[in-house]
Short mmCIF file of C-alpha atoms in Angstrom, two decimals:
data_model
loop_
_atom_site.label_atom_id
_atom_site.label_comp_id
_atom_site.label_asym_id
_atom_site.label_seq_id
_atom_site.Cartn_x
_atom_site.Cartn_y
_atom_site.Cartn_z
CA UNK A 1 82.91 116.22 97.38
CA UNK A 2 80.38 119.00 98.73
CA UNK A 3 82.00 122.41 100.21
CA UNK A 4 80.24 124.72 102.41
CA UNK A 5 78.65 128.12 100.99
CA UNK A 6 80.52 131.23 103.11
CA UNK A 7 78.55 132.75 105.48
CA UNK A 8 78.54 136.09 107.05
CA UNK A 9 81.24 135.07 109.62
CA UNK A 10 84.05 136.27 111.79
CA UNK A 11 87.29 137.12 109.57
CA UNK A 12 89.24 134.45 111.50
CA UNK A 13 86.38 131.58 112.01
CA UNK A 14 87.91 128.24 111.74
CA UNK A 15 88.32 126.58 108.48
CA UNK A 16 87.54 122.60 109.00
CA UNK A 17 87.53 119.88 106.73
CA UNK A 18 85.33 117.35 107.42
CA UNK A 19 86.07 113.22 107.06
CA UNK A 20 83.11 110.84 107.67
CA UNK A 21 82.04 108.08 105.71
CA UNK A 22 78.42 107.82 106.68
CA UNK A 23 76.54 110.14 105.05
CA UNK A 24 73.91 111.36 107.25
CA UNK A 25 76.60 111.74 109.79
CA UNK A 26 78.83 113.99 108.02
CA UNK A 27 75.75 116.08 107.13
CA UNK A 28 74.76 116.19 110.71
CA UNK A 29 78.14 117.22 112.07
CA UNK A 30 78.15 119.87 109.15
CA UNK A 31 74.93 121.56 110.11
CA UNK A 32 75.82 121.40 114.03
CA UNK A 33 79.15 122.87 113.69
CA UNK A 34 78.17 125.37 110.69
CA UNK A 35 75.87 126.90 113.65
CA UNK A 36 78.65 127.91 115.88
CA UNK A 37 79.42 131.71 114.36
CA UNK A 38 83.26 130.96 114.50
CA UNK A 39 83.59 127.72 112.72
CA UNK A 40 82.96 126.89 108.99
CA UNK A 41 83.01 123.55 107.59
CA UNK A 42 84.67 124.20 104.16
CA UNK A 43 84.62 120.86 102.71
CA UNK A 44 83.28 117.25 103.38
CA UNK A 45 84.27 114.50 102.32
CA UNK A 46 83.39 110.27 102.37
CA UNK A 47 86.79 108.65 101.89
CA UNK A 48 89.93 108.23 103.21
CA UNK A 49 91.78 108.49 100.10
CA UNK A 50 90.48 111.88 99.09
CA UNK A 51 91.55 113.75 102.47
CA UNK A 52 95.06 115.14 101.52
CA UNK A 53 93.99 116.39 97.85
CA UNK A 54 90.73 118.14 99.83
CA UNK A 55 93.37 119.68 102.05
CA UNK A 56 95.26 120.96 99.89
CA UNK A 57 92.66 122.51 97.58
CA UNK A 58 90.94 124.40 100.60
CA UNK A 59 93.92 124.91 103.35
CA UNK A 60 91.81 124.12 106.25
CA UNK A 61 92.96 124.88 109.79
CA UNK A 62 91.41 121.66 111.36
CA UNK A 63 90.99 118.44 109.72
CA UNK A 64 88.73 116.49 111.61
CA UNK A 65 89.00 112.48 110.96
CA UNK A 66 87.36 109.42 111.38
CA UNK A 67 89.46 106.35 111.54
CA UNK A 68 87.55 103.61 109.55
CA UNK A 69 87.14 105.43 106.08
CA UNK A 70 87.05 103.43 102.91
CA UNK A 71 90.25 104.17 101.01
CA UNK A 72 92.57 105.24 103.91
CA UNK A 73 92.31 105.05 107.39
CA UNK A 74 92.05 108.24 108.70
CA UNK A 75 95.45 107.49 110.95
CA UNK A 76 97.06 106.97 107.73
CA UNK A 77 95.51 110.04 106.49
CA UNK A 78 96.42 112.13 109.58
CA UNK A 79 100.30 111.14 108.69
CA UNK A 80 99.91 111.89 105.38
CA UNK A 81 98.44 115.43 106.32
CA UNK A 82 101.44 116.38 108.82
CA UNK A 83 104.05 115.62 105.92
CA UNK A 84 101.70 117.52 103.12
CA UNK A 85 99.60 120.29 104.67
CA UNK A 86 101.42 120.77 107.64
CA UNK A 87 99.59 123.76 109.01
CA UNK A 88 96.65 121.76 109.11
CA UNK A 89 96.20 120.26 112.62
CA UNK A 90 94.11 116.92 113.10
CA UNK A 91 91.43 115.62 115.54
CA UNK A 92 90.49 112.47 115.20
CA UNK A 93 86.64 112.11 116.10
CA UNK A 94 85.65 108.51 116.02
CA UNK A 95 83.20 105.78 117.43
CA UNK A 96 85.87 103.15 118.37
CA UNK A 97 87.34 104.97 121.57
CA UNK A 98 90.26 102.24 121.70
CA UNK A 99 93.84 102.52 123.17
CA UNK A 100 95.59 101.62 120.62
CA UNK A 101 94.15 103.87 118.14
CA UNK A 102 94.94 106.68 120.76
CA UNK A 103 98.51 105.84 120.23
CA UNK A 104 98.63 105.62 116.32
CA UNK A 105 96.98 109.01 116.11
CA UNK A 106 99.44 110.48 118.28
CA UNK A 107 102.46 109.05 116.32
CA UNK A 108 100.71 110.41 113.12
CA UNK A 109 100.73 113.77 114.27
CA UNK A 110 96.97 114.35 115.46
CA UNK A 111 96.55 117.15 117.84
CA UNK A 112 93.32 115.46 119.55
CA UNK A 113 91.43 112.51 119.93
CA UNK A 114 87.45 112.31 120.77
CA UNK A 115 84.90 109.74 120.97
CA UNK A 116 81.39 110.50 118.98
CA UNK A 117 79.39 110.36 121.97
CA UNK A 118 79.75 113.79 123.23
CA UNK A 119 77.61 116.77 122.89
CA UNK A 120 78.52 119.40 119.47
CA UNK A 121 79.44 121.94 121.89
CA UNK A 122 82.26 119.66 122.97
CA UNK A 123 83.36 118.93 119.84
CA UNK A 124 83.66 122.79 119.06
CA UNK A 125 85.44 123.80 121.94
CA UNK A 126 88.14 120.95 121.44
CA UNK A 127 88.50 122.61 117.47
CA UNK A 128 89.30 125.84 118.94
CA UNK A 129 91.44 124.46 121.61
CA UNK A 130 93.39 122.22 119.02
CA UNK A 131 93.53 125.48 116.93
CA UNK A 132 95.16 127.24 119.37
CA UNK A 133 98.18 124.85 120.01
CA UNK A 134 96.45 122.92 122.40
CA UNK A 135 96.34 118.82 122.52
CA UNK A 136 92.95 117.29 123.34
CA UNK A 137 92.18 113.75 124.56
CA UNK A 138 89.30 112.12 125.91
CA UNK A 139 90.67 111.97 129.61
CA UNK A 140 88.90 108.16 130.00
CA UNK A 141 90.67 106.87 126.83
CA UNK A 142 93.86 108.85 127.76
CA UNK A 143 94.01 106.99 131.17
CA UNK A 144 92.93 103.78 128.89
CA UNK A 145 95.83 104.06 126.85
CA UNK A 146 98.09 104.43 129.45
CA UNK A 147 97.48 101.15 131.55
CA UNK A 148 97.24 99.07 128.15
CA UNK A 149 100.67 99.68 127.23
CA UNK A 150 102.39 99.96 123.98
CA UNK A 151 101.43 98.12 120.51
CA UNK A 152 103.48 95.05 120.75
CA UNK A 153 102.77 94.06 117.08
CA UNK A 154 105.58 95.39 114.79
CA UNK A 155 104.82 97.11 111.37
CA UNK A 156 105.25 93.51 109.26
CA UNK A 157 103.11 91.57 112.18
CA UNK A 158 100.47 94.12 111.51
CA UNK A 159 100.56 94.11 107.76
CA UNK A 160 100.21 90.39 107.74
CA UNK A 161 97.12 90.52 110.00
CA UNK A 162 95.46 93.12 108.04
CA UNK A 163 96.06 90.83 104.77
CA UNK A 164 94.46 88.08 106.91
CA UNK A 165 91.27 89.98 107.66
CA UNK A 166 89.33 88.62 105.02
CA UNK A 167 90.01 85.02 105.15
CA UNK A 168 93.07 85.08 103.08
CA UNK A 169 95.27 81.75 102.86
CA UNK A 170 99.27 81.79 103.41
CA UNK A 171 100.11 81.90 99.72
CA UNK A 172 97.02 84.71 99.46
CA UNK A 173 98.98 86.95 102.21
CA UNK A 174 102.44 85.95 100.60
CA UNK A 175 101.64 86.89 97.24
CA UNK A 176 99.73 90.19 98.42
CA UNK A 177 102.96 91.30 100.55
CA UNK A 178 105.44 89.92 97.88
CA UNK A 179 107.05 87.87 101.13
CA UNK A 180 107.57 83.99 100.89
CA UNK A 181 105.14 81.60 102.63
CA UNK A 182 107.26 80.64 105.38
CA UNK A 183 107.99 84.40 106.63
CA UNK A 184 104.23 84.93 106.53
CA UNK A 185 103.60 81.82 108.87
CA UNK A 186 106.18 82.71 110.72
CA UNK A 187 104.78 86.53 111.40
CA UNK A 188 101.48 84.89 111.97
CA UNK A 189 102.82 82.63 114.81
CA UNK A 190 104.25 85.81 116.52
CA UNK A 191 101.43 88.09 116.29
CA UNK A 192 99.26 85.13 117.75
CA UNK A 193 101.52 84.89 120.13
CA UNK A 194 101.67 88.14 121.18
CA UNK A 195 97.83 88.19 121.12
CA UNK A 196 97.71 85.44 123.34
CA UNK A 197 95.20 83.71 120.69
CA UNK A 198 94.88 80.43 118.98
CA UNK A 199 94.62 81.36 115.56
CA UNK A 200 95.24 84.25 113.08
CA UNK A 201 91.60 85.11 112.98
CA UNK A 202 91.31 85.41 116.95
CA UNK A 203 94.41 87.03 116.50
CA UNK A 204 92.99 90.06 114.14
CA UNK A 205 90.18 90.22 116.38
CA UNK A 206 92.04 90.85 119.22
CA UNK A 207 94.33 93.14 117.79
CA UNK A 208 91.25 95.41 116.24
CA UNK A 209 89.98 95.53 119.71
CA UNK A 210 93.10 96.96 120.86
CA UNK A 211 93.21 99.32 118.08
CA UNK A 212 96.57 97.82 116.95
CA UNK A 213 95.43 97.20 113.44
#
């Protein structure tokens, strides 16, 4: 995707890769961050499955990632960056301030988690702090995550619920995940029980509200 031209900046300006699927939001963030003397947006991508390749190419200091991206979630990309581009620190910036997302981001190695309703000056400060080795988390979200407790769903239960998102049948899910239909039913039943819901679609919605998927 587009790379920002280098301007007359300090030699130690922070190199940022920006991943956001909404073009207008992506352009606005790049423009506003580019006004900071010590921050340079060196690359922009609109898909989660482009993040690691672009990071390997431009070697940013910070990857600023949305969560819900086409191709791959920002959380999955954060985990891949931790392994493939370990010098790049990850800051999650999302509309969805869900406790489960915060826990998953920290497990993926993210160094920060902010919601998009704050001023750009706050985001710029967070980028500098993350570069300096700090962990930056929205305070209200941190408190909510502590009170919400850990994700009760196992990895396989999450896989089955994710496969059920578009109303797939048990047979469809079994085929995609290469499981038996009885195993899929068992996972669905367990997930429904853990989310205190009545059926698989209610379980999907409840798990998404918590950020467990």
